[in-house]
PDB file of N, CA and C in Angstrom:
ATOM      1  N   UNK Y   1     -44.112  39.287  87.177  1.00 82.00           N
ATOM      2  CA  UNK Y   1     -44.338  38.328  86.133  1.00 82.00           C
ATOM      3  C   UNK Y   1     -45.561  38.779  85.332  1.00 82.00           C
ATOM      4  N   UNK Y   2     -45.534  39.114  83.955  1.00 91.00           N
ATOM      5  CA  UNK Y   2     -46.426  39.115  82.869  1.00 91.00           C
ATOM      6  C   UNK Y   2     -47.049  38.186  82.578  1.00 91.00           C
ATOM      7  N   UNK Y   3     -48.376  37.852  82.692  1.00 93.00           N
ATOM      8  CA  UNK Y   3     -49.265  36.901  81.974  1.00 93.00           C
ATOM      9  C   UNK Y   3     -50.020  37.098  81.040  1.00 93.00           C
ATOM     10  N   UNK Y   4     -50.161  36.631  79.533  1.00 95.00           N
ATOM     11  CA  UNK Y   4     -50.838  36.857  78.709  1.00 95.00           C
ATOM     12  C   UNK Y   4     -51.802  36.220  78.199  1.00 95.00           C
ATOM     13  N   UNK Y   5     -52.723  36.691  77.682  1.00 95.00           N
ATOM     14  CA  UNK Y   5     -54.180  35.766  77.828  1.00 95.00           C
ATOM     15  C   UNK Y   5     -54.342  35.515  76.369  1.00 95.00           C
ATOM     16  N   UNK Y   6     -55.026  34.636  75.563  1.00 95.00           N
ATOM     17  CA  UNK Y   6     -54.936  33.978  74.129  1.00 95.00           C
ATOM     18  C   UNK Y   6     -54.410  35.007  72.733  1.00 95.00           C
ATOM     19  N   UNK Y   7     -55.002  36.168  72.671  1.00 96.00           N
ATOM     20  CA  UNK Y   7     -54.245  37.176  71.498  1.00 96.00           C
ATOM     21  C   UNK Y   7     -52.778  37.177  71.779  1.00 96.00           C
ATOM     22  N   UNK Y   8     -52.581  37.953  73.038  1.00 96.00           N
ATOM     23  CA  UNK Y   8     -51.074  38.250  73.555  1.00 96.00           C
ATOM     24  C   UNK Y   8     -50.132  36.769  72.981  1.00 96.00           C
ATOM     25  N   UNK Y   9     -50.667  35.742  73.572  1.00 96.00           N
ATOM     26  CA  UNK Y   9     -49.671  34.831  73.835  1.00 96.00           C
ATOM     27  C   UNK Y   9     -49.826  33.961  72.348  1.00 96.00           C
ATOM     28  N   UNK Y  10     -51.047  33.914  71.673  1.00 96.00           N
ATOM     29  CA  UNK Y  10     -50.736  33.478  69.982  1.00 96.00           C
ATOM     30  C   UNK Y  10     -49.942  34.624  69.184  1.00 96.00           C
ATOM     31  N   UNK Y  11     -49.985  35.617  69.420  1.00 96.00           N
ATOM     32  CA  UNK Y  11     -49.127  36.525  68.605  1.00 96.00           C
ATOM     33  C   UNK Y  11     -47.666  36.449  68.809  1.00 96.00           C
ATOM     34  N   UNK Y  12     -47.202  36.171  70.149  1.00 95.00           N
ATOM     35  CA  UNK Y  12     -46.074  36.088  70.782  1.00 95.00           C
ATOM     36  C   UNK Y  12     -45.272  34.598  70.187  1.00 95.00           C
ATOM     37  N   UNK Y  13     -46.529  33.481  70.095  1.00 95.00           N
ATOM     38  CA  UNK Y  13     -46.038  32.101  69.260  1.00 95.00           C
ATOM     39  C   UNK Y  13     -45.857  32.456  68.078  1.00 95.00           C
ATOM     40  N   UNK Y  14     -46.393  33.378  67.668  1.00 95.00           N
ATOM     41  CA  UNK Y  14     -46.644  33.089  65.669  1.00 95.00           C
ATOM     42  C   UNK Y  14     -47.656  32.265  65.294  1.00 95.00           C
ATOM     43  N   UNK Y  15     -48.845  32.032  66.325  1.00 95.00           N
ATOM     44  CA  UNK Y  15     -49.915  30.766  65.921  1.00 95.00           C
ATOM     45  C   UNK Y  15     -51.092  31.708  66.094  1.00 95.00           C
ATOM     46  N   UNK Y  16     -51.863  30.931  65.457  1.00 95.00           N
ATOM     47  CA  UNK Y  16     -53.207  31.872  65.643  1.00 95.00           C
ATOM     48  C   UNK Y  16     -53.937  31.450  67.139  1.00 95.00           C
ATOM     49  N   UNK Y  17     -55.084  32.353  67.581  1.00 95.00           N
ATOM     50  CA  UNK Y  17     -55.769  32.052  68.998  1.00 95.00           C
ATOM     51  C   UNK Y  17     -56.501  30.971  68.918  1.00 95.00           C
ATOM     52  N   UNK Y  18     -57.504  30.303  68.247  1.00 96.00           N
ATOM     53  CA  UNK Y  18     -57.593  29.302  67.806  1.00 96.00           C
ATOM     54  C   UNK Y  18     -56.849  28.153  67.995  1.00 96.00           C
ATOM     55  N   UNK Y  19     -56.030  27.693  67.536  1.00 95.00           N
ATOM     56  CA  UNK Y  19     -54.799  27.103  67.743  1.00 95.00           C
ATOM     57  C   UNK Y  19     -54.907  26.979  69.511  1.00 95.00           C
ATOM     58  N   UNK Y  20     -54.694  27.480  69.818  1.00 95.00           N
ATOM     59  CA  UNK Y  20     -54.015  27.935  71.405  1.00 95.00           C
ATOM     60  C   UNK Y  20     -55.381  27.224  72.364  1.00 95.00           C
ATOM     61  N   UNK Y  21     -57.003  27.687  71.896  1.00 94.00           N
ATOM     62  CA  UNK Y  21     -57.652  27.465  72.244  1.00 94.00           C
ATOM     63  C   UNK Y  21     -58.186  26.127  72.027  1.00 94.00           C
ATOM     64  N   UNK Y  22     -58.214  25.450  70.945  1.00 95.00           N
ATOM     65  CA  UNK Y  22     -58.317  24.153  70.694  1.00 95.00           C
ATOM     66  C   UNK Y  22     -57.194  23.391  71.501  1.00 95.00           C
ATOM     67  N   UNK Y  23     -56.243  23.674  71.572  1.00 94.00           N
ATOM     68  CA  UNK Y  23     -54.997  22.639  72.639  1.00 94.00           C
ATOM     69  C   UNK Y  23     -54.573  22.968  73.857  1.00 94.00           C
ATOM     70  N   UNK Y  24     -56.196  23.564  74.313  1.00 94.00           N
ATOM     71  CA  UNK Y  24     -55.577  24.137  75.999  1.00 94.00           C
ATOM     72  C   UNK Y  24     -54.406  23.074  76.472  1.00 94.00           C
ATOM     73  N   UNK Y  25     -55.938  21.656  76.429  1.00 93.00           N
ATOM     74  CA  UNK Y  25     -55.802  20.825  77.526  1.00 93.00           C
ATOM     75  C   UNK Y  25     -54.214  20.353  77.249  1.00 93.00           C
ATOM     76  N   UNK Y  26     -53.399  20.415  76.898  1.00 94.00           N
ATOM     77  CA  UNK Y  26     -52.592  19.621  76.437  1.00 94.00           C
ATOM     78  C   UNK Y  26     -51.163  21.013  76.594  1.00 94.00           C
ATOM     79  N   UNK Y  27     -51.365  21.920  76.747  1.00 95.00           N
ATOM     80  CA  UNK Y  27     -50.472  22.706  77.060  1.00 95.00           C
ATOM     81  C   UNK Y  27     -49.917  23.086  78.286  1.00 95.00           C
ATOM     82  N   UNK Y  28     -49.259  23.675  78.671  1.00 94.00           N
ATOM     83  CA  UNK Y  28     -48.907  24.426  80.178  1.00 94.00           C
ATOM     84  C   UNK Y  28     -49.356  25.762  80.542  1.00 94.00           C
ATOM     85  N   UNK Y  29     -50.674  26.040  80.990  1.00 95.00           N
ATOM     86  CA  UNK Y  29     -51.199  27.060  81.114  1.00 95.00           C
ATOM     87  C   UNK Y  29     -51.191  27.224  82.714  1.00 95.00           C
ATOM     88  N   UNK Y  30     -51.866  28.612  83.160  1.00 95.00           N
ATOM     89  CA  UNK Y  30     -52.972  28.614  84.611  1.00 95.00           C
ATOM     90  C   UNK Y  30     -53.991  28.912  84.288  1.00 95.00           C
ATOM     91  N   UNK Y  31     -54.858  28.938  85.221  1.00 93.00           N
ATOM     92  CA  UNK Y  31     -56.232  28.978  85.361  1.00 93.00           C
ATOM     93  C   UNK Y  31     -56.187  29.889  86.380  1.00 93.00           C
ATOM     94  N   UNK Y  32     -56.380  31.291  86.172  1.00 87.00           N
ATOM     95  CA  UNK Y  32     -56.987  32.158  86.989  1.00 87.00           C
ATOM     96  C   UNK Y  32     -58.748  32.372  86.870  1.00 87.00           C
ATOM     97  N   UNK Y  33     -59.436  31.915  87.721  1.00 90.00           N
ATOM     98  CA  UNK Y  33     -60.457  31.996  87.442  1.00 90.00           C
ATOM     99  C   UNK Y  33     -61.099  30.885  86.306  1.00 90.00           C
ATOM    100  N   UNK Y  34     -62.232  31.222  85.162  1.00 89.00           N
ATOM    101  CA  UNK Y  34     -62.378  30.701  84.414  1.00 89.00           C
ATOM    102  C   UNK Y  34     -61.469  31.223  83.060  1.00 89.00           C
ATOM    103  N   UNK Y  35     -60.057  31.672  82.960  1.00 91.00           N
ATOM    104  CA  UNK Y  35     -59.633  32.482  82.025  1.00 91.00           C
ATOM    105  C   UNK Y  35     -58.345  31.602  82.215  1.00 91.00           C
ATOM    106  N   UNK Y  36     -57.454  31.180  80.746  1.00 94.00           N
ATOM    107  CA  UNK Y  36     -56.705  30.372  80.795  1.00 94.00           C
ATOM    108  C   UNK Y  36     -55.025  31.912  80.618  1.00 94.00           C
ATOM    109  N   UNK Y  37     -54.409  31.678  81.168  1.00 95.00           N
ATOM    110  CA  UNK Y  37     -52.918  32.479  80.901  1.00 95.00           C
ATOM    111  C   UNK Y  37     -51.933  32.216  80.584  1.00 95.00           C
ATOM    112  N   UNK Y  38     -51.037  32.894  80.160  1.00 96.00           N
ATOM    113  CA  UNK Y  38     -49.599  31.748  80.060  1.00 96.00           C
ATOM    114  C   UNK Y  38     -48.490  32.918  80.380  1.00 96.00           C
ATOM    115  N   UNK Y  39     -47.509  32.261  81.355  1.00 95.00           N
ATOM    116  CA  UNK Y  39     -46.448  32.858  81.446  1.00 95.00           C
ATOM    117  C   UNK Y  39     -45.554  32.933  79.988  1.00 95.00           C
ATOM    118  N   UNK Y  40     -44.051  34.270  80.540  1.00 95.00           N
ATOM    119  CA  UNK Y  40     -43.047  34.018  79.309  1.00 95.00           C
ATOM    120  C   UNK Y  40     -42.606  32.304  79.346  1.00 95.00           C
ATOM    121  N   UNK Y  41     -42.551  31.821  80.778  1.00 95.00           N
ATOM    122  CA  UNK Y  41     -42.113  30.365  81.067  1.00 95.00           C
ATOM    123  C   UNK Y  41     -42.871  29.279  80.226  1.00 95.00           C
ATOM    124  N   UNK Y  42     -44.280  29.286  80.333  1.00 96.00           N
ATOM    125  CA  UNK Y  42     -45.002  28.480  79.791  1.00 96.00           C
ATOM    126  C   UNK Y  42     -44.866  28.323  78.091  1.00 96.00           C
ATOM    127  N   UNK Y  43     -44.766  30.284  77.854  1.00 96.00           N
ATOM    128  CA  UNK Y  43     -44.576  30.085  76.382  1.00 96.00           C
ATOM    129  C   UNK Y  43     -43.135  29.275  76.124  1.00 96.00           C
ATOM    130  N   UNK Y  44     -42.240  29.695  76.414  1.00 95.00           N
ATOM    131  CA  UNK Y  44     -41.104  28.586  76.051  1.00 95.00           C
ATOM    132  C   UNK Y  44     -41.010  27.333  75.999  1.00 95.00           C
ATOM    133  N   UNK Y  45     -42.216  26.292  77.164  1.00 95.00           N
ATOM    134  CA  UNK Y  45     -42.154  25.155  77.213  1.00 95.00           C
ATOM    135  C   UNK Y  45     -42.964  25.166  75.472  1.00 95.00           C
ATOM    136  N   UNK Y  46     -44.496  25.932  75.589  1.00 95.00           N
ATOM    137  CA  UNK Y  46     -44.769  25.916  74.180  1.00 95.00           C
ATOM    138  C   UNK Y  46     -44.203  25.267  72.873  1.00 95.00           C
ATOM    139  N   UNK Y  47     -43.143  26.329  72.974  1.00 94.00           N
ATOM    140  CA  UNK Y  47     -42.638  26.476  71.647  1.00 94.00           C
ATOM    141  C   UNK Y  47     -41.619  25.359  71.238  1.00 94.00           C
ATOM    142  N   UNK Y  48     -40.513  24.682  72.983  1.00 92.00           N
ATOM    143  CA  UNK Y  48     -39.723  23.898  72.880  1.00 92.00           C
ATOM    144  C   UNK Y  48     -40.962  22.483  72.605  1.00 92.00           C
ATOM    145  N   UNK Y  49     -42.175  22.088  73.105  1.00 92.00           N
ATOM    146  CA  UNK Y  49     -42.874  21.441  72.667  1.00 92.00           C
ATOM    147  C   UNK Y  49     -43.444  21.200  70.661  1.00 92.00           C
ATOM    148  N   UNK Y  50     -43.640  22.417  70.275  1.00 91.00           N
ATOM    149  CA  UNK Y  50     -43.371  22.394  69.378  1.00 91.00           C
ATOM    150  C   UNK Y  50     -42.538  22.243  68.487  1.00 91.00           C
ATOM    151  N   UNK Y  51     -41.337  22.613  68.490  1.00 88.00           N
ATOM    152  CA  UNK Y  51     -39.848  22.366  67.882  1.00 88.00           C
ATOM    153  C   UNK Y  51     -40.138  21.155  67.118  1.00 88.00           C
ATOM    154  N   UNK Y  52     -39.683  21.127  65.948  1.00 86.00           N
ATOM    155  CA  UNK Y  52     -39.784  19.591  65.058  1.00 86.00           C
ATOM    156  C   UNK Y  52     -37.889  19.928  64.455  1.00 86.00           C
ATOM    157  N   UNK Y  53     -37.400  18.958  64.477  1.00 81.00           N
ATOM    158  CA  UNK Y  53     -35.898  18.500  64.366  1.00 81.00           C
ATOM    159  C   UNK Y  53     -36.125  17.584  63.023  1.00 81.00           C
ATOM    160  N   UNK Y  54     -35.843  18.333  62.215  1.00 83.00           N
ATOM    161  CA  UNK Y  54     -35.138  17.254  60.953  1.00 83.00           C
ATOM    162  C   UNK Y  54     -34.382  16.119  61.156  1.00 83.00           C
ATOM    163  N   UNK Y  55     -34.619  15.112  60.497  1.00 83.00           N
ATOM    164  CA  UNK Y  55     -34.049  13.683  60.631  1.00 83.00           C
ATOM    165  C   UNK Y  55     -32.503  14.037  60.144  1.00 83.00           C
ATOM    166  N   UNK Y  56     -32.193  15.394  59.338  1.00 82.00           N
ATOM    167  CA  UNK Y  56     -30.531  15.066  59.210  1.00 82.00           C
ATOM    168  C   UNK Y  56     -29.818  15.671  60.169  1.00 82.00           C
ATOM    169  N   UNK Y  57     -30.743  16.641  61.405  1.00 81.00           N
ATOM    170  CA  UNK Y  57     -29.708  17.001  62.399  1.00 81.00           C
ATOM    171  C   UNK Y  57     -29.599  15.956  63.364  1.00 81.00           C
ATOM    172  N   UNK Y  58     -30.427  15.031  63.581  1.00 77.00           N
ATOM    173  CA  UNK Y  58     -30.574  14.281  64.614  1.00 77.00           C
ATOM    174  C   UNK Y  58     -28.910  13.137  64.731  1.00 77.00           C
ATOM    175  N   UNK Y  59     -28.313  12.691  63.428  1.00 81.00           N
ATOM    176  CA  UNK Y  59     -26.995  12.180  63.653  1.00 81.00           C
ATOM    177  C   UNK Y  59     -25.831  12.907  64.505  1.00 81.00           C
ATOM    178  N   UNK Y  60     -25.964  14.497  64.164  1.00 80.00           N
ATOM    179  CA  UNK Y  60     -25.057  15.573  64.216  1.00 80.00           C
ATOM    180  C   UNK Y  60     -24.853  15.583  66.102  1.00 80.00           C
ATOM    181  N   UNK Y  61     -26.434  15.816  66.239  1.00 79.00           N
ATOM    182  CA  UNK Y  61     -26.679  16.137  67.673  1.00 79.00           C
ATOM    183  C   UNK Y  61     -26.293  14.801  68.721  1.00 79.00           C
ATOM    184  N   UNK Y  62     -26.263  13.229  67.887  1.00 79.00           N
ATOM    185  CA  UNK Y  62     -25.981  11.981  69.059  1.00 79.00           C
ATOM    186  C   UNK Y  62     -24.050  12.352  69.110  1.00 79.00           C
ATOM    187  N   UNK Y  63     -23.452  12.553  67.958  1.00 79.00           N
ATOM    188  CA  UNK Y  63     -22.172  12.915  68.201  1.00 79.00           C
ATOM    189  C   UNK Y  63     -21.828  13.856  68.875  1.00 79.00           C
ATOM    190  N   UNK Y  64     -22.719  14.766  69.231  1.00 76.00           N
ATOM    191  CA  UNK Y  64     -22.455  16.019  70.352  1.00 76.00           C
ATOM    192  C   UNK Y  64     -22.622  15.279  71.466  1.00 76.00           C
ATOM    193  N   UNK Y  65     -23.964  14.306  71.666  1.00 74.00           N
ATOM    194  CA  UNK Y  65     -24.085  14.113  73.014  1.00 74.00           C
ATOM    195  C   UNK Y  65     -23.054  12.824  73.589  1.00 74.00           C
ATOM    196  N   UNK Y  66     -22.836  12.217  72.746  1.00 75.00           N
ATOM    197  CA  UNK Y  66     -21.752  11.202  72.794  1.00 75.00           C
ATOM    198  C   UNK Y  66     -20.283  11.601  73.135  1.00 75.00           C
ATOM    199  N   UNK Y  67     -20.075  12.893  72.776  1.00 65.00           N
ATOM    200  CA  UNK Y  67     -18.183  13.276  73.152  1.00 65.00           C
ATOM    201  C   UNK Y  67     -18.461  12.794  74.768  1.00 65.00           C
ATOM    202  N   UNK Y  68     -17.146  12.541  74.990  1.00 66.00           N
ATOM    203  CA  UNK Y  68     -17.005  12.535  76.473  1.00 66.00           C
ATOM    204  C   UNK Y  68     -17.208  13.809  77.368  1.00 66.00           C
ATOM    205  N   UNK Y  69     -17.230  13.752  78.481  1.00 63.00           N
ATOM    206  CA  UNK Y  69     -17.263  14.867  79.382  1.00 63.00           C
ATOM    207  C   UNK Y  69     -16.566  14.679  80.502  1.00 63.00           C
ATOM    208  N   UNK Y  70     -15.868  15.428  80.936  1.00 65.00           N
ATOM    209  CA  UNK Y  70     -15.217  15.288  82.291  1.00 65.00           C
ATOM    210  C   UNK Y  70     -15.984  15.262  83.260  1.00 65.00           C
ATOM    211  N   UNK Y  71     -15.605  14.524  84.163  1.00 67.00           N
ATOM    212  CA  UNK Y  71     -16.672  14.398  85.353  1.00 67.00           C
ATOM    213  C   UNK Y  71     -15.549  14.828  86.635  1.00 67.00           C
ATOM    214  N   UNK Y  72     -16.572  15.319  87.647  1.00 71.00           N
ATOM    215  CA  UNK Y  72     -16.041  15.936  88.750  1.00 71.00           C
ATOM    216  C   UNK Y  72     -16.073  15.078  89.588  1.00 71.00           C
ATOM    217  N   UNK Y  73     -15.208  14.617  91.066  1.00 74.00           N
ATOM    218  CA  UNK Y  73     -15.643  13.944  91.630  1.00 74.00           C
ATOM    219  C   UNK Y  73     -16.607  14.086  92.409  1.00 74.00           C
ATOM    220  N   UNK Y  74     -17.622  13.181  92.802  1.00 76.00           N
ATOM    221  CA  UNK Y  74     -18.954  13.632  94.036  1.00 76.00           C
ATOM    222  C   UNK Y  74     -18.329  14.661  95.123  1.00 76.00           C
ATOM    223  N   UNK Y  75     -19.536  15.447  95.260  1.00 78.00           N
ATOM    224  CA  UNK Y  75     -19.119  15.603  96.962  1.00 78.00           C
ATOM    225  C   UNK Y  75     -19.535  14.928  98.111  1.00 78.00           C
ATOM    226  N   UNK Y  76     -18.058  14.445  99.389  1.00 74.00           N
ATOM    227  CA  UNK Y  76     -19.012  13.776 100.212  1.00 74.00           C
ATOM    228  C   UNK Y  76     -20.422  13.851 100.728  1.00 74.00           C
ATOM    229  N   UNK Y  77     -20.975  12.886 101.678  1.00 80.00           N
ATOM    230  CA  UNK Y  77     -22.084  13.221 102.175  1.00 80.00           C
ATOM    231  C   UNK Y  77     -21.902  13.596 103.628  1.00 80.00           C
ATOM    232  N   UNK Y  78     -22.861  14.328 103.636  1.00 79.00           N
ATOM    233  CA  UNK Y  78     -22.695  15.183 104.643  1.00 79.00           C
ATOM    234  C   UNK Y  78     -22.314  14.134 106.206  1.00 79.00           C
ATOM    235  N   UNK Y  79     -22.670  13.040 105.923  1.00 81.00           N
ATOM    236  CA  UNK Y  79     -22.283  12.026 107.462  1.00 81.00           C
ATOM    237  C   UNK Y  79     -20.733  11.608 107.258  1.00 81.00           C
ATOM    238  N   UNK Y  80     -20.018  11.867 106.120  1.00 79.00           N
ATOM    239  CA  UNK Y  80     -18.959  11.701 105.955  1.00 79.00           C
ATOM    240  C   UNK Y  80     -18.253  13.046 106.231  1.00 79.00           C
ATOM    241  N   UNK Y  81     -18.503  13.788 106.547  1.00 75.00           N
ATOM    242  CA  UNK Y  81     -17.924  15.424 106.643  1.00 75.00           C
ATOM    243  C   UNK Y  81     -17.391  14.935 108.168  1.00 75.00           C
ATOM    244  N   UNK Y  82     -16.005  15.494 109.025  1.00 76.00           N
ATOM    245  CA  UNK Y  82     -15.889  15.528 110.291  1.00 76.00           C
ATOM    246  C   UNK Y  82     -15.103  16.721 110.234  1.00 76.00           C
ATOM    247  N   UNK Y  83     -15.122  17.257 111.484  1.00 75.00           N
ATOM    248  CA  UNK Y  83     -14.536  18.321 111.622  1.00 75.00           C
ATOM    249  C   UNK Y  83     -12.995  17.785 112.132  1.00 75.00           C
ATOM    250  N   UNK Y  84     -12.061  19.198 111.697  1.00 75.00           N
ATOM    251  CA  UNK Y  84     -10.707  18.866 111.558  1.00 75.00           C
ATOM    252  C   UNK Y  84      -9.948  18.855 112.771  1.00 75.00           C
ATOM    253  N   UNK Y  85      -8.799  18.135 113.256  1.00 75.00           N
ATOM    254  CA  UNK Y  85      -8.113  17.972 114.555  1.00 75.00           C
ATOM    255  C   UNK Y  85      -8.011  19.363 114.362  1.00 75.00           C
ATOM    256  N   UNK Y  86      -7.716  20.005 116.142  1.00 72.00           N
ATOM    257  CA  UNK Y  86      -7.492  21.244 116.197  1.00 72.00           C
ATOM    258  C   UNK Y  86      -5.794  20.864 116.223  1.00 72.00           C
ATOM    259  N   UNK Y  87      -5.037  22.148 116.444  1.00 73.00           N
ATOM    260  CA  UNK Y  87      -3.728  22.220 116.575  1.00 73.00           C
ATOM    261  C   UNK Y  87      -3.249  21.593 117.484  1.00 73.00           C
ATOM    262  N   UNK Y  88      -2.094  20.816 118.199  1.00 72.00           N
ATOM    263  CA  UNK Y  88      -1.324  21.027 119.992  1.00 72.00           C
ATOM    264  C   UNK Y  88      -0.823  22.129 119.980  1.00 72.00           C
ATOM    265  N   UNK Y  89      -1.375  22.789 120.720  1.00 67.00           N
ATOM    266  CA  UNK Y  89      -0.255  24.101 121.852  1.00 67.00           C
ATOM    267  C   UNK Y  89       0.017  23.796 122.669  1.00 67.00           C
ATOM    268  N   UNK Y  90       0.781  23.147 122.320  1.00 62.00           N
ATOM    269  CA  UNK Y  90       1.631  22.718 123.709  1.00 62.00           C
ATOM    270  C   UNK Y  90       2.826  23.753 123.618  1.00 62.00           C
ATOM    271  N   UNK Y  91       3.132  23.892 124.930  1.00 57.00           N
ATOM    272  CA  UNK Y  91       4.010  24.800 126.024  1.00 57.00           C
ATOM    273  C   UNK Y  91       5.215  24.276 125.746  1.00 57.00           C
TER     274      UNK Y  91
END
């Protein structure tokens, strides 16, 4: 795993270091030491944090989430599981 420290990981956003450094607290970083890092993981939460959605996709996207979906049935629970009659061999 690659960790990148404020240049790496503002260049990688498209934001300046600044930026990055003013909104530690409020981001998903680590703390190695006194030095803040960010995974490729963290940057993605980043950026999906950032994301701004126009008010005209937002109708588009409730009709996506609204189609139906097929549903599977549960699987039992495991206290409902029994094991299966064996065969008769009988003679």
């Amino acid at each position: 795993m690659r960790n990148y420290r404020y240049p790496e990981a503002a260049d990688k956003l498209g934001c300046k270091e600044g930026w990055l450094r003013d909104h530690i607290s409020s981001l998903p970083h680590q703390r190695i030491g006194e030095a803040a890092v960010f995974c490729e993981c963290e940057l993605a939460i980043i950026q999906a944090l950032c994301s701004v959605m126009p008010t005209t996709v937002e109708p588009a996207l409730a009709q996506v989430n609204a189609a139906p979906t097929t549903t599977a049935t549960p699987a039992p629970s495991l206290r409902a599981i029994r094991p299966s009659q064996g065969r008769n061999r009988g003679a």
